[in-house]
Coordinates of C-alpha atoms and ligand atoms in Angstrom, one line a residue:
X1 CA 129.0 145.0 100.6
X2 CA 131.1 145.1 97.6
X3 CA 129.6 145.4 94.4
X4 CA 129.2 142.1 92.6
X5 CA 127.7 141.6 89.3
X6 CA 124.6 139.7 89.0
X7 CA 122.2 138.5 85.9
X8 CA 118.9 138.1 86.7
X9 CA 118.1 137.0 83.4
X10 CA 115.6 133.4 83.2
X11 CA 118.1 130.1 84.0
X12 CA 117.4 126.2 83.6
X13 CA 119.0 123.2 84.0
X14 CA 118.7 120.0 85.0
X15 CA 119.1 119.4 88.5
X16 CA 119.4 115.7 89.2
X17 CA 121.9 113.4 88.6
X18 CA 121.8 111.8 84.5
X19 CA 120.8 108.4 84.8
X20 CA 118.1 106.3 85.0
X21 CA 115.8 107.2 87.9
X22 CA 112.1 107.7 89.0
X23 CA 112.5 111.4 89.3
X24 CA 114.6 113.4 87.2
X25 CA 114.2 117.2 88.0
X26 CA 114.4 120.6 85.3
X27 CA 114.4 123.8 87.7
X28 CA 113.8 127.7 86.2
X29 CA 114.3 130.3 88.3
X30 CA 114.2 133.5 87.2
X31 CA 111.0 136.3 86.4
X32 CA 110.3 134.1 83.2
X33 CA 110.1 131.1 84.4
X34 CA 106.6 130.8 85.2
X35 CA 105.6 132.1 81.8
X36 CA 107.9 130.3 80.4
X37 CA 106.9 126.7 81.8
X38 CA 103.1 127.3 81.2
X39 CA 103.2 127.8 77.2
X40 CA 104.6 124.1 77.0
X41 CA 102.8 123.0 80.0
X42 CA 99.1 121.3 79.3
X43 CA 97.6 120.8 82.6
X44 CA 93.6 120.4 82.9
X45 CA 93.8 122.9 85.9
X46 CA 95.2 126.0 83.9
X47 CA 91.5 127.2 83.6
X48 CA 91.6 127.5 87.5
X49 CA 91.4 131.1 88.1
X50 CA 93.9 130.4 91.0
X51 CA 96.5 128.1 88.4
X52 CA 99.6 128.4 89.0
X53 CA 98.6 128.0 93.0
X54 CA 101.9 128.3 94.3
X55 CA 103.6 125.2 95.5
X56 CA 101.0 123.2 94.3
X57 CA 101.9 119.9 92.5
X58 CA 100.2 119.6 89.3
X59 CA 100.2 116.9 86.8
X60 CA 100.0 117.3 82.9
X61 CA 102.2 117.0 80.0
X62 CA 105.0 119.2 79.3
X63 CA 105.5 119.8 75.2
X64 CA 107.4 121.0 72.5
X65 CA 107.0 124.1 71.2
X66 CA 105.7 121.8 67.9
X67 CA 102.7 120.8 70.6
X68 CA 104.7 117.2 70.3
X69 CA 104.3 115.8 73.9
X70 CA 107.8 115.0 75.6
X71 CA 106.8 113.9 79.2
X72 CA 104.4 113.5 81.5
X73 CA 105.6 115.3 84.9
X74 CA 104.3 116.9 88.0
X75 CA 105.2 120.8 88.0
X76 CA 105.5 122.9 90.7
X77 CA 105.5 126.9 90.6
X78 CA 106.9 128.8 93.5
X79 CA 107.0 132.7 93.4
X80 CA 109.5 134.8 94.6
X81 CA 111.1 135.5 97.6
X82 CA 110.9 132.8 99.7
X83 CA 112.1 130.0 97.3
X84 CA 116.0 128.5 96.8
X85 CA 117.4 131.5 94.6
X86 CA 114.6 134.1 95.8
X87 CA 113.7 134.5 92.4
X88 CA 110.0 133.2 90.8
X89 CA 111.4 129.4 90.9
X90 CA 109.8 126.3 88.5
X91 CA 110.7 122.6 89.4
X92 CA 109.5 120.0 86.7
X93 CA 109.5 116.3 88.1
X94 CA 110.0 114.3 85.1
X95 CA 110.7 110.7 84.4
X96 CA 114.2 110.5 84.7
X97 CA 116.0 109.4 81.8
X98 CA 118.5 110.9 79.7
X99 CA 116.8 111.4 76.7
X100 CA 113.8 112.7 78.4
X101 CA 115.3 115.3 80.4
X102 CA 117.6 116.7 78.0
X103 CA 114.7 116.7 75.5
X104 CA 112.7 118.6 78.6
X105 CA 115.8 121.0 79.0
X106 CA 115.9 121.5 74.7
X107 CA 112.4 123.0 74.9
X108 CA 113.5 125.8 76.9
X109 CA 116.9 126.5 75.9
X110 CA 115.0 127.0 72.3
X111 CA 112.6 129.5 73.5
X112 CA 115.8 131.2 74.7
X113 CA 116.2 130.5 78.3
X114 CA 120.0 130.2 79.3
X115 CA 121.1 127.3 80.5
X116 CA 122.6 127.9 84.5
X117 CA 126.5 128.0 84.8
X118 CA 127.6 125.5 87.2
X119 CA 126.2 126.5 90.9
X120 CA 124.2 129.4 89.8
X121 CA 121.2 129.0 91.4
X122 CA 122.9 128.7 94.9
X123 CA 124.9 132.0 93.5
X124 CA 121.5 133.7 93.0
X125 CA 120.6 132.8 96.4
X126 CA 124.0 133.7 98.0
X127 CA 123.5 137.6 95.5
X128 CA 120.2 138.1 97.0
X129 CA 121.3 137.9 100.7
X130 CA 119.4 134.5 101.5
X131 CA 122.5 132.8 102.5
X132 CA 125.5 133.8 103.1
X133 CA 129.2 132.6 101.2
X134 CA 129.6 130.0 104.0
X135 CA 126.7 128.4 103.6
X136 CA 126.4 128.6 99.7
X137 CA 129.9 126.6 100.5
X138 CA 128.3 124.4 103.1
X139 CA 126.1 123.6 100.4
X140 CA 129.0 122.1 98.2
X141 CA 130.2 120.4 101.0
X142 CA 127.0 118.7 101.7
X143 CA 127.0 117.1 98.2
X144 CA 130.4 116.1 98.5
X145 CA 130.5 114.8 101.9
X146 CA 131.1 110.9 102.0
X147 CA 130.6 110.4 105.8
X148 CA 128.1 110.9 108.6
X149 CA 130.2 113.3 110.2
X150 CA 131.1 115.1 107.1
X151 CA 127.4 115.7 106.4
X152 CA 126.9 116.9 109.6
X153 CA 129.7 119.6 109.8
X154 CA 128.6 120.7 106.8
X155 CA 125.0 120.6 107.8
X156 CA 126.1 122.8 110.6
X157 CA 128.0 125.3 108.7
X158 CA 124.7 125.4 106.1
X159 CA 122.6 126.5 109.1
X160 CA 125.0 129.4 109.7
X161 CA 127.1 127.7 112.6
X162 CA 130.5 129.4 111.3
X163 CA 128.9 132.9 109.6
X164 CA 127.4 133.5 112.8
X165 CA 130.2 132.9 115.2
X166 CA 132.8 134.9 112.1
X167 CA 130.3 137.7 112.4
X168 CA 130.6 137.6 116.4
X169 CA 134.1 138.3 115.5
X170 CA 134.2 140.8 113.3
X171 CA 131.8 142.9 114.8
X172 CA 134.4 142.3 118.0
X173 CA 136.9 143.8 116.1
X174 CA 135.2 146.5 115.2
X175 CA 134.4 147.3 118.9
X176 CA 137.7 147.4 119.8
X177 CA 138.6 150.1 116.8
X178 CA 136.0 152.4 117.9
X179 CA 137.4 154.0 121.0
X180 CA 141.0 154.0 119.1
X181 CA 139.8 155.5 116.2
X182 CA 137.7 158.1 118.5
X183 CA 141.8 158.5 120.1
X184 CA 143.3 159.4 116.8
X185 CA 140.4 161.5 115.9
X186 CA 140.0 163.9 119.3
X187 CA 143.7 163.2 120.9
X188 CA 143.0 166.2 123.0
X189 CA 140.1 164.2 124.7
X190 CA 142.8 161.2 125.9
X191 CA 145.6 162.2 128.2
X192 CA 147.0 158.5 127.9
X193 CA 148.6 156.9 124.9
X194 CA 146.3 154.7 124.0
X195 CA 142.7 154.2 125.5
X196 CA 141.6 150.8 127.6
X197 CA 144.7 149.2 126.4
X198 CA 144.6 146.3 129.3
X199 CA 140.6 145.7 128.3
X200 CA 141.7 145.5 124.3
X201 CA 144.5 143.3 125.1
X202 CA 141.9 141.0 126.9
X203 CA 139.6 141.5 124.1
X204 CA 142.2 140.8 121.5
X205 CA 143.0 137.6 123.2
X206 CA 139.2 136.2 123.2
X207 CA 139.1 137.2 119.3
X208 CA 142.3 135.0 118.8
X209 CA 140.8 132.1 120.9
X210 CA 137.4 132.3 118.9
X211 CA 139.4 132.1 116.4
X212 CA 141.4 129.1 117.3
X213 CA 138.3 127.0 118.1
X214 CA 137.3 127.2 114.9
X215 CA 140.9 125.7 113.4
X216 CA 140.4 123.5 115.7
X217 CA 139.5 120.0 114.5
X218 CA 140.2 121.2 111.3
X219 CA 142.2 118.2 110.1
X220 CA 139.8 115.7 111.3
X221 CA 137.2 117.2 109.7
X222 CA 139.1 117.4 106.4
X223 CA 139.9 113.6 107.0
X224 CA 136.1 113.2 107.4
X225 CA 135.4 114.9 104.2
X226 CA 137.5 113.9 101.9
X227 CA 138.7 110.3 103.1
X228 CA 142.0 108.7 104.5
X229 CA 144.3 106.7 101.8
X230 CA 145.5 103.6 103.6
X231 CA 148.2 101.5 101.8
X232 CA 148.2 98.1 102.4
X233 CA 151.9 96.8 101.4
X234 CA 154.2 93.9 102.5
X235 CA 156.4 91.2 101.2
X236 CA 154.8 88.9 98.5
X237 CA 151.9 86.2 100.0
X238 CA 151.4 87.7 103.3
X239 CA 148.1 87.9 102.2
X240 CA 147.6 92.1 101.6
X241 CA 145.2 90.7 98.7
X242 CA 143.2 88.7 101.1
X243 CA 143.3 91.4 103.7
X244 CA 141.5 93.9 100.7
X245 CA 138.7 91.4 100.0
X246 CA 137.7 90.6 103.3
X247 CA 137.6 94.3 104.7
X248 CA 135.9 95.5 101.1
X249 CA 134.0 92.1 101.7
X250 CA 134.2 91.5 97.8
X251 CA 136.5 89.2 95.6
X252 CA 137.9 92.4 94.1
X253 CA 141.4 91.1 94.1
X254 CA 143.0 87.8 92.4
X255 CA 144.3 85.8 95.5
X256 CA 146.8 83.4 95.0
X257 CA 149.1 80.6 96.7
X258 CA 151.6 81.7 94.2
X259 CA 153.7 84.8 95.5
X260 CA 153.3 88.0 93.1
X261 CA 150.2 87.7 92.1
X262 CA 149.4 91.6 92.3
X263 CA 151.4 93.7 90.0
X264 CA 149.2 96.7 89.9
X265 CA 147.5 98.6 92.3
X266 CA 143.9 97.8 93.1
X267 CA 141.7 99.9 94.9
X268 CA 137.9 100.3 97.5
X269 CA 136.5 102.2 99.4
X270 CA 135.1 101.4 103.3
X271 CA 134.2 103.3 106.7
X272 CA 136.6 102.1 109.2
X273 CA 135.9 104.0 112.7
X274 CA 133.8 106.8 110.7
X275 CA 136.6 107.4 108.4
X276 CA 135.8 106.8 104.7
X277 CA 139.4 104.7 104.2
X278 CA 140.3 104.0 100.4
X279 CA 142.2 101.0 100.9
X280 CA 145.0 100.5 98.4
X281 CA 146.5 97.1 97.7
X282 CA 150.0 96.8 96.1
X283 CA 152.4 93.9 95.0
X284 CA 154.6 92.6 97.1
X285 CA 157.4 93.9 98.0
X286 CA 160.7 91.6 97.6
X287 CA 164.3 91.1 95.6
X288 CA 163.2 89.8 92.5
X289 CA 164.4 90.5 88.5
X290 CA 160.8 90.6 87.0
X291 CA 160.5 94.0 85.4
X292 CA 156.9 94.1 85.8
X293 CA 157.4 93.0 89.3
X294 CA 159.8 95.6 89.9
X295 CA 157.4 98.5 88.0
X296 CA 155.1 97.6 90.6
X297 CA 156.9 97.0 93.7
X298 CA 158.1 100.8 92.2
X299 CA 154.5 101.9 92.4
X300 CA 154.0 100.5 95.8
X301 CA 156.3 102.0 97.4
X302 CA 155.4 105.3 95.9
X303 CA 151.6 104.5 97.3
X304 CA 153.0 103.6 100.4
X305 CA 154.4 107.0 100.8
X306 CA 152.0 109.2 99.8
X307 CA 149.3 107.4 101.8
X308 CA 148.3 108.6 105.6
X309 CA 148.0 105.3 107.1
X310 CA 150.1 101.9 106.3
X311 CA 149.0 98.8 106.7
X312 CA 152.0 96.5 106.5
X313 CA 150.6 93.0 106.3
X314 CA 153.2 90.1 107.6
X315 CA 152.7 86.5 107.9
X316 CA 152.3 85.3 111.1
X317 CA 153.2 81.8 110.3
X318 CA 156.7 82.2 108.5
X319 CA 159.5 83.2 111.0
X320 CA 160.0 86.8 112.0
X321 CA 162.1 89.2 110.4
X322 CA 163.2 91.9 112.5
X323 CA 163.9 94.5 110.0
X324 CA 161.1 94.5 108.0
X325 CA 160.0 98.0 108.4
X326 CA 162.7 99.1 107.2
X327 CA 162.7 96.8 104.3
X328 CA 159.5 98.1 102.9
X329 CA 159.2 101.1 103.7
X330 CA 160.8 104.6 104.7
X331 CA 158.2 106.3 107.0
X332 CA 156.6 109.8 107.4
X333 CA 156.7 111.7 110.3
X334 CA 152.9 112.6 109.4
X335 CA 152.1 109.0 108.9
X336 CA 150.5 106.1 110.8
X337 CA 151.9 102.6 110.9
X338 CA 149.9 99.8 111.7
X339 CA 151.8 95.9 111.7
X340 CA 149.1 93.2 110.8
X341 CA 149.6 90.0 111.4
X342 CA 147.4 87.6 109.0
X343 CA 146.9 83.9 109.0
X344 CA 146.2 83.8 112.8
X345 CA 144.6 80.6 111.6
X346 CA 148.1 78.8 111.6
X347 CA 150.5 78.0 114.1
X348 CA 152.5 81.2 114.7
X349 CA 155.7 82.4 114.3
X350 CA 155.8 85.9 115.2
X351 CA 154.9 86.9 118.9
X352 CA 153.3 89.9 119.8
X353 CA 157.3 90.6 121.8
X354 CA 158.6 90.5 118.5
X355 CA 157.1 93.2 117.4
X356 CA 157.7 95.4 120.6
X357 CA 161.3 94.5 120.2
X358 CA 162.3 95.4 116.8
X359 CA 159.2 97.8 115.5
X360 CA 159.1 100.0 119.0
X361 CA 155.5 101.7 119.6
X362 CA 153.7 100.6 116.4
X363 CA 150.7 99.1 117.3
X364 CA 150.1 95.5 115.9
X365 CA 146.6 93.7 115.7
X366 CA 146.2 89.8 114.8
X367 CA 143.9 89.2 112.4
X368 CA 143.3 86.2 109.6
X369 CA 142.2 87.4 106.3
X370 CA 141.0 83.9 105.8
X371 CA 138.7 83.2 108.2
X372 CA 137.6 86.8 108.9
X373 CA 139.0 87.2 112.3
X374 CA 140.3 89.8 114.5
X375 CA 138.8 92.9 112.0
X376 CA 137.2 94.6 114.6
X377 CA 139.9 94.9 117.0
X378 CA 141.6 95.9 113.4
X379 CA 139.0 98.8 113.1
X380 CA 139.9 100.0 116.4
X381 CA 143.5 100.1 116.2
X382 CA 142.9 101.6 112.8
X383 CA 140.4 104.6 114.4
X384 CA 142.8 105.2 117.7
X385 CA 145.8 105.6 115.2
X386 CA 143.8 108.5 112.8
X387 CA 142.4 110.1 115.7
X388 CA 146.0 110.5 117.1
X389 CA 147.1 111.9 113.7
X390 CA 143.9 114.3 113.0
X391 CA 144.2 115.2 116.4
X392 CA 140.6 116.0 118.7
X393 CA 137.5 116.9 117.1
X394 CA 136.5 120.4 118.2
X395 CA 132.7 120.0 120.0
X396 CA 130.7 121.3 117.6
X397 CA 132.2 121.3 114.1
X398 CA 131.6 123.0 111.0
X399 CA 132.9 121.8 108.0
X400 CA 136.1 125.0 106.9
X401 CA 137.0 124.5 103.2
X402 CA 141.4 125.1 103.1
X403 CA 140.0 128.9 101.4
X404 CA 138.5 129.1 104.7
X405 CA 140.9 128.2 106.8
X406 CA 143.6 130.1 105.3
X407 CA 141.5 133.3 105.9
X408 CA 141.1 132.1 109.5
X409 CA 144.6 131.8 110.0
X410 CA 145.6 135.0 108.4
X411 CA 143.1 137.1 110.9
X412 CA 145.1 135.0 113.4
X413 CA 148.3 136.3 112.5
X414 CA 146.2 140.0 112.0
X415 CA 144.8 139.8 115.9
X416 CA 148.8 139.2 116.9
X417 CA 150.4 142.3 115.4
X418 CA 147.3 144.0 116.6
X419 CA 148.5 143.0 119.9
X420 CA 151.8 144.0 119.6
X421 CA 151.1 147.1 117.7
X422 CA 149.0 148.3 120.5
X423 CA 151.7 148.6 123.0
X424 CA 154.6 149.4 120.6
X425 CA 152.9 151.2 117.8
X426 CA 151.3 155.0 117.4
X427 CA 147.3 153.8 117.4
X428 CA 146.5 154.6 113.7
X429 CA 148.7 151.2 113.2
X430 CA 146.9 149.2 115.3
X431 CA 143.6 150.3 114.1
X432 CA 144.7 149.8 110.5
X433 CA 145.8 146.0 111.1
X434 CA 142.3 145.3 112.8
X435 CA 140.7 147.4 109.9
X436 CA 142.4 144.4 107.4
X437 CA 141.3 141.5 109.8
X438 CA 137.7 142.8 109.6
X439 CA 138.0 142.9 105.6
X440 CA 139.9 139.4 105.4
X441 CA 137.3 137.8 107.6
X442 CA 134.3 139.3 105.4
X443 CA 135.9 137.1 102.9
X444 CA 134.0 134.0 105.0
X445 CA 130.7 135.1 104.6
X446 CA 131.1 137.2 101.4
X447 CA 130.5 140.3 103.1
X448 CA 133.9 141.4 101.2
X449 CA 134.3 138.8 98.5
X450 CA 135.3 140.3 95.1
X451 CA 134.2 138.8 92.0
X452 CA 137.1 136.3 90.9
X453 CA 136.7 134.5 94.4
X454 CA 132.6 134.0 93.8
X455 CA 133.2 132.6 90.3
X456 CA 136.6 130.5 92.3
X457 CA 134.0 129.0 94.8
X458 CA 130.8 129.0 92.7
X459 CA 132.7 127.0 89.9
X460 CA 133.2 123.9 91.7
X461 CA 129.7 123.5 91.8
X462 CA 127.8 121.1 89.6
X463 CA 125.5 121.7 86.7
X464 CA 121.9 122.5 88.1
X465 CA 122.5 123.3 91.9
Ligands
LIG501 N1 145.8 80.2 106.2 C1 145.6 81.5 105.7 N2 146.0 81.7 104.5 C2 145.8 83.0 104.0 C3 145.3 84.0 104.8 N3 145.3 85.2 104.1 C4 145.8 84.8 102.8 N4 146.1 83.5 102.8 C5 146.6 82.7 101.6 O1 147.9 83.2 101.3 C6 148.0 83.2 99.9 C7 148.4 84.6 99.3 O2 147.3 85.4 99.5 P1 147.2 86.8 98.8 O3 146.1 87.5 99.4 O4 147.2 86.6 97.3 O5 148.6 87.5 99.2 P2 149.3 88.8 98.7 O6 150.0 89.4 99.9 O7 148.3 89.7 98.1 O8 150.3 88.3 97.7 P3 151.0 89.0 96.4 O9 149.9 89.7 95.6 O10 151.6 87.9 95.7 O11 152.0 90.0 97.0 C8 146.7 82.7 99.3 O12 146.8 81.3 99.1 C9 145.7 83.0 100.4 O13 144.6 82.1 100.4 C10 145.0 83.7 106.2 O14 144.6 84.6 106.9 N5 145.2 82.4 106.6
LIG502 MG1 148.1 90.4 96.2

């Protein structure tokens, strides 16, 4: 492992979110901490001759360093190693609000004790070899993730799911370079050009595939992760408005008979077949000399295509027009279309053939904002439509961060010239291009991460984790 600097000086910070709450949480870790935490702690047990039991909870008063009581709170002490950063480790459950915690935190950061950067204490456990840089990023992921199947992927990759398949790999590689390397070094012991080249062909080929699986589902899981923007545009009074307050089921937008009531873009967040959509509601989008209509028909259409999945919104009840697609929008090859037809309430206008006729394959779903009908088959259609564009979901997944996966596709693009090297090449080339996918795929777990990519990934972290 690469040298990596590490302070093991005495850290705090608060660890919960600020706000009001019943617990609010001030962590140490560090070899001071437990000193540190007893001089302002008054607990009736510190006469025990066993105090600080570890992992006990105890109750008593934390206090300035005046003696002025600041909270009442239930501490626990937990030595090193096995604890979060495998350091001695202090967790103070306070009353959480704002004032009180900080005013916890101030007692410490005045007896000295820094305050933790941003992810340090899952740095200290990544620098003392309890987890590895995959899971310290599994960890981020966790926090962030804003679906089931997010948390799980992640939940997967904190456990070691993708560390322990990338270290299958790499130790892979380096079975292959042996008997080359033992070529180069003793040629006199091989009469043929290159040792087992048929077996490391075969064996180069199963790296690559290991290392396909686990870009595959890649995009899905992103999609997962971080959400799927859905714009919701068509002409004026269609009803995209409506269509936004009944999925969101809240009045968040005006609705009204009059046409161009929205002017700017309005915005909620929903699961909609396990993806977490942020739906996106524009003005209208028609002729008109308003400047204020037109700065926002300018903005819709700008949403419209930026966003993975339209949601063009016609009326059902006003006669069809067969170019409206084009009208409103130009599409993206790497975007999903979906035609809805609201007010399924009223006598309609628009049959499902007109929509086959002039719009092709886009698939169309009835529904009436109104009344509240036709949203599931809406969800479905919506879910077919972003599992076509995420593609499958590999069986197992594991969340991959886009640092991740570009190293995974660069040892991709390694294991090829490998290939080709071996039966083209002298041997010390081949053995120096597997050599560099063995160091780029340490990057994963850490194993070969420098300095400027720990503070990179541990500086995305939030205060107090
Ligand atoms: N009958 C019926 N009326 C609807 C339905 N959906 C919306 N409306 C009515 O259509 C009118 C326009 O609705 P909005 O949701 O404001 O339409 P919009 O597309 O957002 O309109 P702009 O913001 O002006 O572009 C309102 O009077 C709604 O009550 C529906 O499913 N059935
Ligand atoms: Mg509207």
């Amino acid at each position: 492992m690469e040298k990596k600097k590490y302070s093991n000086d005495t850290i705090v910070a608060i660890s919960t979110p600020l706000g009001e709450g019943g617990i609010g949480i001030v962590r140490l870790s560090g070899s001071g901490s437990f000193s540190a935490v007893q001089k302002v702690f008054d607990c009736k047990k510190r006469k025990d001759p066993v105090y600080p039991n570890p992992r006990y909870l105890y109750y008593g008063i934390v206090k300035d360093l005046d003696g002025e009581p600041v909270d009442e709170a239930l501490v626990s002490f937990m030595p090193a190693p096995h604890t979060y950063t495998r350091e001695d480790l202090v967790e103070i459950n306070c009353h959480s609000g704002i004032i009180t915690l900080r005013n916890v935190l101030k007692i410490f950061l005045d007896m000295g004790i820094r305050l933790a950067e941003p992810g340090e204490f899952t740095k200290r456990a990544f620098l003392k070899g309890r987890i590895d840089l995959s899971q310290a990023e599994a960890v981020i992921a966790l926090i962030r993730a804003r679906s089931e199947a997010a948390t799980k992927a992640s939940l997967r990759a904190l456990q070691g799911a993708l560390a322990e398949t990338v270290r299958d790999i790499r130790s892979r590689v380096n079975a292959i370079r042996a008997p080359i390397e033992a070529a180069i070094d003793y040629p006199e012991e091989f009469t043929e050009e290159l040792p087992l080249t048929e077996e490391t062909r075969v064996e180069l080929q199963l790296i690559e595939d290991k290392l396909q699986n686990l870009l595959q589902g890649i995009a899905r899981g992103r999609a997962y992760q971080d959400g799927v923007a859905a714009a919701i545009v068509g002409k004026p009074n269609v009803g995209k408005s409506s269509l936004l307050n009944r999925l969101l089921g809240e009045q968040k937008a005006i609705v009204h008979e009059l046409p161009g009531t929205t002017r700017d873009l309005l915005d909620g967040v929903m699961t909609l077949g396990g993806y977490p959509l942020r739906l996106i509601d524009t003005a209208g989008i028609q002729g008109s000399a308003d400047p204020v209509e037109l700065e926002g028909m300018k903005r819709a259409r700008s949403v419209a295509a930026k966003a993975q999945l339209v949601l063009l919104v016609i009326d059902g009840s006003v006669p069809f027009e067969p170019d409206i697609v084009g009208q409103i929008l130009p599409l993206d090859r790497d975007q999903r279309l979906i035609i809805i037809l609201n007010k399924s309430d009223l006598p309609q206008k628009v049959a499902p053939g007109h929509i086959k006729k002039y719009c092709g394959e886009v698939p169309s779903v009835s529904v009436s904002a109104l009344q509240g009908a036709g949203l599931s088959a809406l969800e479905q259609v919506v879910a077919d439509e972003l599992d076509q564009l995420f593609g499958p979901l590999s069986e197992n997944p594991t969340l991959i961060s886009i640092r991740q996966e570009e190293v995974l596709r660069e040892c991709v693009s390694g294991i090829r010239e490998a290939e080709n090297a071996l039966l083209s090449e002298p041997a010390e080339i081949t053995s120096m291009l597997l050599q560099q996918v063995w160091h780029t795929l340490g990057q994963i777990t850490g194993d070969t991460a420098g300095d400027d990519l720990l503070d990179l990934i541990f500086n995305e972290f939030c205060l107090g984790k």
